[in-house]
Coordinates of C-alpha atoms in Angstrom, one line a residue:
Chain A
M1 CA -74.1 -10.2 -6.9
E2 CA -74.0 -6.8 -7.3
G3 CA -72.6 -6.2 -4.0
D4 CA -69.9 -8.9 -5.1
V5 CA -68.8 -7.4 -8.1
A6 CA -68.5 -3.9 -6.5
G7 CA -66.5 -5.6 -3.5
S8 CA -64.2 -7.4 -5.8
S9 CA -63.6 -4.5 -7.9
R10 CA -62.8 -2.3 -4.9
G11 CA -60.5 -5.0 -3.6
N12 CA -58.6 -4.9 -6.8
G13 CA -58.4 -1.3 -6.8
A14 CA -56.7 -1.4 -3.1
D15 CA -54.4 -3.8 -4.3
S16 CA -53.2 -2.1 -7.1
S17 CA -53.1 1.0 -5.4
A18 CA -51.0 -0.8 -2.5
R19 CA -48.5 -2.2 -5.1
F20 CA -48.1 1.0 -6.6
R21 CA -47.6 2.7 -3.4
N22 CA -44.9 -0.1 -2.7
S23 CA -43.2 0.6 -5.8
E24 CA -43.2 4.1 -4.9
E25 CA -41.5 3.6 -1.7
L26 CA -39.2 1.0 -3.2
Q27 CA -38.1 4.0 -5.8
D28 CA -37.5 6.5 -2.8
W29 CA -35.9 4.0 -0.9
M30 CA -33.7 3.2 -3.8
N31 CA -32.8 6.9 -4.6
E32 CA -32.3 7.5 -0.9
E33 CA -30.1 4.5 -1.0
G34 CA -27.9 6.0 -4.1
D35 CA -27.6 9.7 -2.4
G36 CA -26.6 7.9 0.7
S37 CA -23.4 6.2 -0.8
A38 CA -20.1 7.9 -0.7
D39 CA -20.2 8.6 -4.5
M40 CA -22.9 7.6 -7.2
S41 CA -20.2 6.4 -9.8
A42 CA -19.0 3.5 -7.5
S43 CA -20.0 0.3 -9.1
D44 CA -21.6 -2.7 -7.3
V45 CA -18.1 -4.6 -7.0
D46 CA -16.7 -1.3 -5.5
M47 CA -19.3 -1.2 -3.1
L48 CA -19.2 -4.9 -2.2
K49 CA -15.4 -4.5 -1.8
R50 CA -16.2 -1.6 0.5
A51 CA -18.6 -3.8 2.5
W52 CA -16.0 -6.7 2.6
R53 CA -13.4 -4.6 4.2
N54 CA -16.1 -2.7 6.8
E55 CA -17.2 -6.4 7.8
K56 CA -13.8 -7.5 8.3
A57 CA -12.6 -4.5 10.1
A58 CA -15.6 -4.0 12.2
P59 CA -15.9 -6.1 15.8
E60 CA -19.4 -7.0 15.5
V61 CA -21.7 -8.1 12.6
L62 CA -23.0 -5.1 10.4
P63 CA -26.3 -5.1 8.8
F64 CA -26.5 -7.6 5.8
Q65 CA -26.3 -5.7 1.9
T66 CA -29.4 -7.2 0.8
L67 CA -29.9 -5.3 -2.5
L68 CA -26.0 -5.1 -3.3
V69 CA -25.7 -8.8 -2.6
E70 CA -28.5 -9.6 -5.1
R71 CA -27.4 -7.4 -7.7
V72 CA -23.8 -8.5 -7.7
R73 CA -25.0 -12.6 -7.8
E74 CA -27.3 -11.6 -10.5
Q75 CA -24.1 -9.9 -12.5
I76 CA -22.3 -13.2 -11.9
L77 CA -25.1 -15.4 -13.0
L78 CA -25.5 -13.4 -16.2
M79 CA -21.9 -13.3 -16.9
E80 CA -21.8 -17.1 -16.3
D81 CA -24.4 -17.3 -18.7
N82 CA -22.9 -15.2 -21.4
L83 CA -19.4 -17.1 -20.8
V84 CA -21.4 -20.7 -21.8
A85 CA -23.3 -19.0 -24.6
F86 CA -20.2 -17.3 -26.0
S87 CA -17.4 -19.9 -25.2
G88 CA -18.0 -21.7 -28.7
E89 CA -18.4 -18.3 -30.4
I90 CA -15.5 -16.2 -29.5
S91 CA -12.6 -17.1 -31.4
E92 CA -10.6 -15.0 -29.2
E93 CA -9.1 -17.1 -26.3
L94 CA -7.7 -14.2 -24.6
M95 CA -11.1 -12.3 -24.2
L96 CA -12.6 -15.4 -23.0
S97 CA -9.8 -16.1 -20.2
L98 CA -10.0 -12.4 -19.1
Y99 CA -13.8 -12.3 -18.7
R100 CA -13.4 -15.3 -16.7
M101 CA -10.7 -13.8 -14.3
D102 CA -13.2 -10.8 -14.0
L103 CA -15.7 -13.5 -13.2
D104 CA -13.5 -15.4 -10.5
R105 CA -12.4 -12.2 -8.9
T106 CA -16.1 -11.0 -8.3
L107 CA -16.8 -14.5 -6.8
F108 CA -14.0 -14.5 -4.6
L109 CA -15.2 -10.9 -3.2
L110 CA -18.8 -12.2 -2.8
R111 CA -17.6 -15.1 -1.1
A112 CA -15.1 -13.3 1.0
Y113 CA -17.8 -11.2 1.9
L114 CA -19.9 -13.7 3.0
R115 CA -17.6 -16.1 4.7
T116 CA -16.4 -13.3 7.1
R117 CA -19.9 -12.6 8.0
L118 CA -20.3 -16.4 8.8
N119 CA -17.0 -16.4 10.5
K120 CA -18.4 -13.5 12.9
I121 CA -21.8 -15.1 13.4
E122 CA -20.5 -18.6 14.4
K123 CA -18.2 -16.6 16.9
F124 CA -20.8 -14.4 18.4
A125 CA -24.0 -17.0 17.4
L126 CA -25.5 -16.8 21.1
H127 CA -25.3 -13.1 21.3
V128 CA -26.8 -12.4 18.0
L129 CA -29.5 -14.8 18.6
K130 CA -30.5 -12.8 21.9
A131 CA -31.3 -9.4 20.3
Q132 CA -33.6 -8.6 17.9
E133 CA -31.6 -5.6 16.3
L134 CA -28.7 -8.1 15.9
W135 CA -30.6 -10.8 14.6
D136 CA -32.3 -8.4 12.2
R137 CA -29.2 -7.7 10.4
L138 CA -28.6 -11.0 9.2
S139 CA -29.8 -12.6 5.8
E140 CA -32.5 -15.1 6.1
Q141 CA -29.8 -17.7 5.1
E142 CA -27.8 -16.2 7.6
Q143 CA -30.4 -16.6 10.4
D144 CA -31.0 -20.3 9.5
Y145 CA -27.4 -20.8 9.7
A146 CA -27.0 -19.1 13.0
Q147 CA -30.1 -20.8 14.4
R148 CA -28.8 -24.7 13.3
F149 CA -25.0 -23.8 14.2
T150 CA -26.5 -22.8 17.7
D151 CA -28.3 -25.8 18.2
S152 CA -25.4 -28.0 17.3
L153 CA -23.5 -26.2 19.9
H154 CA -25.7 -26.3 22.2
K155 CA -26.5 -30.1 21.9
H156 CA -22.6 -30.8 21.6
F157 CA -22.1 -28.9 24.7
Q158 CA -24.9 -30.7 26.5
Q159 CA -23.3 -34.2 25.4
T160 CA -19.6 -33.6 26.3
V161 CA -19.6 -31.4 29.2
L162 CA -22.8 -29.6 30.4
G163 CA -24.8 -32.7 31.0
K164 CA -22.3 -33.9 33.5
L165 CA -22.1 -31.0 35.8
P166 CA -23.9 -30.6 38.7
Y167 CA -27.4 -28.8 38.7
G168 CA -27.3 -25.4 38.6
Y169 CA -24.1 -25.3 36.4
Q170 CA -25.6 -26.9 33.3
S171 CA -26.6 -23.8 31.2
I172 CA -24.9 -22.8 27.9
M173 CA -25.6 -19.2 28.7
K174 CA -24.7 -18.8 32.6
Q175 CA -21.7 -19.8 34.7
A176 CA -24.4 -20.8 37.2
T177 CA -28.1 -20.4 38.0
S178 CA -27.1 -18.0 40.1
S179 CA -25.6 -15.6 37.9
E180 CA -27.9 -12.8 37.2
E181 CA -27.1 -11.9 33.9
D182 CA -26.1 -14.3 30.7
D183 CA -22.4 -14.1 31.6
M184 CA -21.0 -17.0 29.2
I185 CA -21.8 -15.6 26.2
P186 CA -19.1 -14.3 23.9
E187 CA -19.4 -10.6 22.7
P188 CA -18.0 -8.3 20.5
N189 CA -15.7 -5.7 22.1
L190 CA -17.1 -2.4 20.7
D191 CA -14.6 -0.5 22.5
T192 CA -11.9 -1.9 20.1
F193 CA -9.9 0.2 17.9
V194 CA -10.5 0.6 14.1
F195 CA -8.6 2.0 10.8
C196 CA -11.0 4.3 9.2
R197 CA -10.9 6.8 6.3
S198 CA -13.8 9.1 5.4
K199 CA -14.6 10.3 1.6
R200 CA -15.5 14.0 2.8
A201 CA -14.3 16.0 5.5
I202 CA -16.6 15.5 8.5
G203 CA -15.1 18.2 11.1
A204 CA -15.0 17.8 14.8
F205 CA -16.3 15.0 15.9
Q206 CA -17.0 14.1 19.4
L207 CA -15.3 10.8 20.7
D208 CA -16.7 10.3 24.0
E209 CA -20.2 10.6 26.0
K210 CA -18.8 13.8 28.0
G211 CA -17.5 15.5 24.9
D212 CA -14.0 15.9 26.2
E213 CA -12.3 14.3 23.5
T214 CA -12.8 15.5 19.8
V215 CA -11.3 14.9 16.6
D216 CA -11.1 17.0 13.7
L217 CA -12.1 14.5 10.4
M218 CA -10.7 15.3 7.5
A219 CA -11.2 13.9 4.0
D220 CA -9.2 11.2 2.8
D221 CA -7.0 11.3 6.1
L222 CA -6.6 7.9 7.9
Y223 CA -7.4 7.4 11.7
I224 CA -7.4 4.9 14.4
L225 CA -10.7 5.6 16.5
R226 CA -12.7 3.8 19.0
Y227 CA -15.1 1.5 17.3
R228 CA -18.3 2.3 19.7
P229 CA -18.6 6.5 18.9
I230 CA -18.1 6.0 14.9
K231 CA -20.7 3.1 14.7
D232 CA -23.2 5.6 13.7
L233 CA -20.7 7.3 10.9
L234 CA -20.4 4.1 9.4
D235 CA -24.0 2.8 9.5
N236 CA -24.8 6.2 7.7
D237 CA -21.9 5.4 5.2
R238 CA -19.9 8.4 6.0
I239 CA -16.7 6.4 6.9
E240 CA -15.1 3.4 5.6
L241 CA -13.1 1.0 7.8
V242 CA -9.5 -0.1 6.1
Chain B
M1 CA -6.9 -21.0 8.4
A2 CA -5.9 -20.5 12.2
S3 CA -5.5 -17.0 11.9
Q4 CA -9.1 -16.6 10.9
D5 CA -10.4 -18.1 13.9
N6 CA -8.4 -16.1 16.4
Q7 CA -9.4 -12.8 17.5
L8 CA -7.4 -11.0 14.8
L9 CA -10.4 -11.7 12.7
S10 CA -10.2 -8.3 11.5
L11 CA -6.1 -8.8 9.8
F12 CA -6.3 -8.7 6.0
S13 CA -3.8 -11.3 4.9
A14 CA -0.9 -10.0 2.2
A15 CA -2.9 -11.7 -0.5
E16 CA -6.1 -10.1 0.2
V17 CA -4.5 -6.7 0.7
E18 CA -2.9 -7.5 -2.8
F19 CA -6.3 -8.4 -4.1
L20 CA -7.5 -4.8 -3.4
A21 CA -4.6 -3.2 -4.8
E22 CA -4.9 -5.0 -8.1
D23 CA -8.1 -3.2 -8.7
E24 CA -6.0 0.2 -9.2
L25 CA -6.1 1.7 -12.4
I26 CA -3.0 1.5 -14.7
N27 CA -1.9 2.7 -17.9
I28 CA -0.8 0.2 -20.6
V29 CA 0.3 0.3 -24.2
P30 CA -1.5 -2.7 -25.9
S31 CA 0.0 -4.8 -28.7
V32 CA -3.0 -6.3 -29.9
R33 CA -6.6 -5.3 -31.2
M34 CA -9.3 -6.2 -29.0
D35 CA -12.8 -5.0 -28.4
T36 CA -14.3 -3.4 -25.3
L37 CA -14.4 -5.7 -22.8
H38 CA -17.7 -5.5 -20.6
M39 CA -16.8 -6.8 -17.3
I40 CA -18.4 -7.1 -13.9
C41 CA -16.2 -4.8 -12.6
G42 CA -16.4 -2.3 -15.4
D43 CA -15.9 -1.5 -19.2
Y44 CA -12.3 -1.2 -20.5
G45 CA -11.0 -0.7 -24.1
P46 CA -11.4 -1.1 -26.9
F47 CA -7.8 -1.8 -27.4
R48 CA -5.8 -0.9 -30.3
P49 CA -2.1 -1.2 -31.1
Q50 CA 0.1 1.4 -29.7
I51 CA -2.8 3.4 -28.2
P52 CA -2.5 3.9 -24.4
A53 CA -5.3 2.4 -22.4
Q54 CA -6.7 2.4 -18.8
V55 CA -6.8 -0.9 -17.0
P56 CA -7.1 -2.3 -13.4
L57 CA -3.9 -3.7 -12.6
W58 CA -4.9 -7.3 -12.4
L59 CA -6.0 -6.9 -16.1
G60 CA -2.8 -5.2 -17.0
V61 CA -0.9 -8.1 -15.6
A62 CA -2.6 -10.7 -17.2
L63 CA -2.0 -9.0 -20.7
K64 CA 1.4 -8.3 -20.0
K65 CA 1.8 -12.3 -18.9
R66 CA 1.0 -13.2 -22.2
G67 CA 2.8 -10.6 -23.9
K68 CA 0.0 -8.7 -25.2
C69 CA 1.1 -5.2 -23.8
R70 CA 3.5 -3.0 -21.8
I71 CA 2.6 -1.7 -18.6
Q72 CA 3.2 2.2 -18.2
P73 CA 5.1 2.5 -14.9
P74 CA 3.0 5.0 -12.9
D75 CA 3.9 8.7 -12.3
W76 CA 5.1 8.4 -9.1
M77 CA 7.6 5.7 -10.3
T78 CA 10.6 7.2 -11.7
V79 CA 14.2 7.8 -10.1
E80 CA 13.7 11.8 -10.0
K81 CA 10.0 11.4 -7.9
L82 CA 11.4 8.4 -5.7
T83 CA 14.7 10.2 -4.8
Q84 CA 12.5 13.2 -3.9
V85 CA 10.1 11.2 -2.0
L86 CA 13.0 9.3 0.0
E87 CA 14.6 12.6 0.9
D88 CA 11.8 14.1 2.1
E89 CA 10.7 11.2 4.1
R90 CA 14.0 11.3 5.4
E91 CA 13.6 14.7 6.5
A92 CA 10.2 15.1 8.0
P93 CA 10.6 12.7 11.1
R94 CA 7.0 12.7 11.9
E95 CA 5.2 13.3 8.5
F96 CA 4.7 10.5 5.5
Q97 CA 4.9 11.5 2.4
P98 CA 1.9 11.3 0.0
L99 CA 2.1 8.0 -2.0
P100 CA -0.4 5.7 -3.2
F101 CA -2.4 3.8 -0.6
H102 CA -1.5 0.6 -2.3
Y103 CA 2.2 1.7 -3.3
V104 CA 3.6 -1.2 -1.9
E105 CA 1.6 -3.9 -3.5
I106 CA 1.5 -2.0 -6.9
S107 CA 5.6 -2.0 -7.1
R108 CA 5.7 -5.5 -5.9
L109 CA 3.4 -6.6 -8.8
L110 CA 5.2 -4.7 -11.2
F111 CA 8.5 -5.4 -10.1
D112 CA 7.4 -8.9 -10.5
H113 CA 5.6 -9.0 -14.0
S114 CA 6.8 -5.9 -15.8
Q115 CA 10.7 -5.7 -14.8
D116 CA 11.4 -4.7 -18.6
D117 CA 9.1 -1.9 -18.7
I118 CA 10.7 -0.1 -15.9
S119 CA 13.7 1.8 -16.5
D120 CA 16.2 1.8 -14.3
F121 CA 14.7 -1.1 -12.8
Y122 CA 17.3 -2.1 -10.2
L123 CA 17.5 1.7 -8.7
I124 CA 13.7 2.0 -8.7
R125 CA 13.6 -1.2 -6.8
S126 CA 16.2 -0.4 -4.2
L127 CA 14.6 3.3 -4.0
V128 CA 11.4 1.6 -3.3
E129 CA 12.7 -0.7 -0.5
D130 CA 14.5 2.4 0.9
V131 CA 11.4 4.5 1.1
R132 CA 9.6 1.5 2.8
D133 CA 12.0 0.9 5.3
V134 CA 12.5 4.9 6.3
R135 CA 8.6 4.8 6.3
F136 CA 8.5 1.7 8.5
H137 CA 10.9 2.9 11.0
K138 CA 9.3 5.9 11.3
V139 CA 6.0 4.1 12.2
E140 CA 8.0 2.1 14.7
K141 CA 9.0 5.4 16.4
G142 CA 5.6 6.6 16.4
L143 CA 4.2 3.8 17.7
E144 CA 6.1 5.1 20.9
T145 CA 4.3 8.0 21.4
L146 CA 1.3 6.4 22.1
S147 CA -0.2 6.8 25.6
G148 CA -2.8 6.3 27.9
R149 CA -4.5 9.3 26.9
T150 CA -4.7 8.6 23.2
H151 CA -8.2 8.4 22.0
A152 CA -7.3 9.3 18.5
V153 CA -4.6 8.7 16.3
K154 CA -4.2 10.1 12.8
L155 CA -2.1 8.5 10.2
K156 CA -2.0 10.8 7.1
N157 CA -0.9 9.2 4.3
L158 CA 0.2 5.5 5.5
S159 CA -0.3 2.9 3.2
A160 CA -2.4 -0.3 3.2
M161 CA 0.7 -2.4 4.0
E162 CA 1.7 -0.2 6.7
V163 CA -1.7 -0.3 8.2
N164 CA -1.6 -4.0 8.2
L165 CA 1.8 -4.7 9.6
I166 CA 0.9 -2.4 12.7
R167 CA -2.6 -3.4 13.2
P168 CA -2.4 -6.3 15.4
F169 CA 0.0 -4.2 17.8
I170 CA -1.5 -0.8 17.8
V171 CA -5.1 -2.1 18.0
K172 CA -4.4 -4.5 21.5
A173 CA -2.3 -1.7 22.5
L174 CA -4.9 0.9 22.5
E175 CA -7.6 -1.4 23.6
S176 CA -5.5 -2.3 26.7
F177 CA -5.1 1.6 27.2
Y178 CA -8.5 2.2 27.0
K179 CA -9.5 -0.7 29.4
H180 CA -6.9 0.2 31.9
D181 CA -7.9 4.2 31.8
S182 CA -11.4 3.5 32.3
E183 CA -10.8 1.2 35.4
D184 CA -9.1 4.3 36.9
L185 CA -12.2 6.3 36.5
V186 CA -14.5 3.4 38.1
K187 CA -12.0 3.3 40.9
Q188 CA -11.6 6.8 41.6
V189 CA -15.1 7.8 41.7
D190 CA -16.8 4.5 42.7
S191 CA -14.5 2.9 45.2
E192 CA -16.8 1.5 47.6
R193 CA -18.5 -0.4 44.7
D194 CA -18.5 -4.2 45.2
S195 CA -15.1 -5.2 44.2
Q196 CA -16.7 -8.6 42.5
L197 CA -18.4 -6.6 40.0
A198 CA -15.3 -4.6 38.7
A199 CA -13.8 -8.1 38.7
A200 CA -16.4 -9.3 36.5
D201 CA -14.3 -8.7 33.2
R202 CA -17.1 -8.9 30.3
L203 CA -19.3 -6.2 32.0
P204 CA -19.6 -3.2 29.7
R205 CA -17.8 -0.4 31.3
R206 CA -20.5 2.1 30.7
T207 CA -22.7 0.8 33.4
L208 CA -20.2 1.2 36.1
R209 CA -19.2 4.5 34.8
P210 CA -20.6 7.8 36.7
R211 CA -23.2 9.5 34.8

C-alpha cells in the first residue's frame, strides 16, 4: 500500500518535472526562434509572406512553418469570430468591410502558401517519399496528402501503362529493373538560380566547393545565385528569396 | 492555371506581385473619423479628419474608393524627383537608381485609383513610364553580359516587377551555362569515364566531379 503511494507520488513528480522541462524547452525554442528571425518586429503576416515567397522561389520543398501557420490560423479564426459577433453591433459599415478585407488578404496569403507547397509536393511526391529528411519537412496533413497522391498515381500508372509493359519495365521508380538507381523520379534541380536578398550584410560568401568563387553579400542588395550553396543561409533565415 | 504546372513554378504572377506591393505603407489624409483598426496585419489609426495617418496601400485605396480619404503621393513621386531619376538613369548605363522595390506597382495603383490626388498627374505618369522604359532597356543590355563563367549576378536596386520580367529568361540561361560548364569540367578531367553515365541527364553532377 505504502509502496503504491510512494510509487504514484514519484510518478507524479517525474511527470510534472518532465512537463516542466518540456515547457522550458519550448520557451527556449521560442526565444531562439524569435532571435533567429530577421527582425523581431515582423508580424506573423509578414513572416508568412516571407515564407510564401521563399517557398515559391525555392526549387525544393522547404520545412513547413508549423508554429507560424498555427498562429496565423488562430488569428484568422479569432477575426472571423469577432466579425460574426460584431456584425450586428458595429454600425460602421465601413470598418466592417475593412476588417473583412484584412481577413481576406490573410486567408489568401495562407492559401497561397499552402497551395504552393502542395504544388511542389505533387511534383516531387515520389522524391519526397523516398528521403526521411524531406519527409520530415511536411506537415502531418501534407504527409497524408503526399501518401495518398502517390498511391493514386501508382494505381493509375499501373492500370493504364505499366501493367501492360513487359516484365522488368513495370516499376514506377525505374526505367527497367536493370537500372541501378531509381531513375524515373522527378527531382528538384538544386543547381537552379534564385533571386535573393539579405537583410544584413553577410560578407564574403563561398559559392562552390573549391572556394574559387566568392561573392560579397551586402545588405539589401539583390543577387542571383545558385540555390545549392545558399541553401544553408536560407535555412537559417539569413537571406530571403524574392 | 497552366502556368502553375509547368517548370516556371517559381514565377509570381503580376497579380501576386501587386498583392505584395499593396502592403507597402503610404500616407493618407482621412476625411472621416474612425477608431483604430486592430487588424491581423497590424494596428492602424485612429483616423481623424485632416490628420495624416500611415496605412498599407490596400487600405488607403479601399478608403479612397469610398471617398473617405486623400492619398498623399510618396516622396519620390514628384516631377522634380522623377526628372532627376530619369536623368541619372540615362547617364549611368550600368546602374539603377534607388527607387522603391515596388515602384511600378505602387505608381500603377495610385494612377488607377487616386489620379486626382497627384498634381501634374499626366507628367508624372509619363515620367514613370520613361523611367521604366530606360531601366528595362538597361536590364536587357545587362543580360548580354552574362557568360558561362557567371556564378553570381548582382542587381542593385532592381525592382520587383523587373525581377519578375527577367526571371524566366535569366534563370534558364544561367542554368544552361552552369550545366554546360560543369560538363566541360567532367570531360577534361574524366574523359575515359563511361559515356553512358555522362549521358544520363538526371544524375547529379557532383558525383562526376573530381574531388
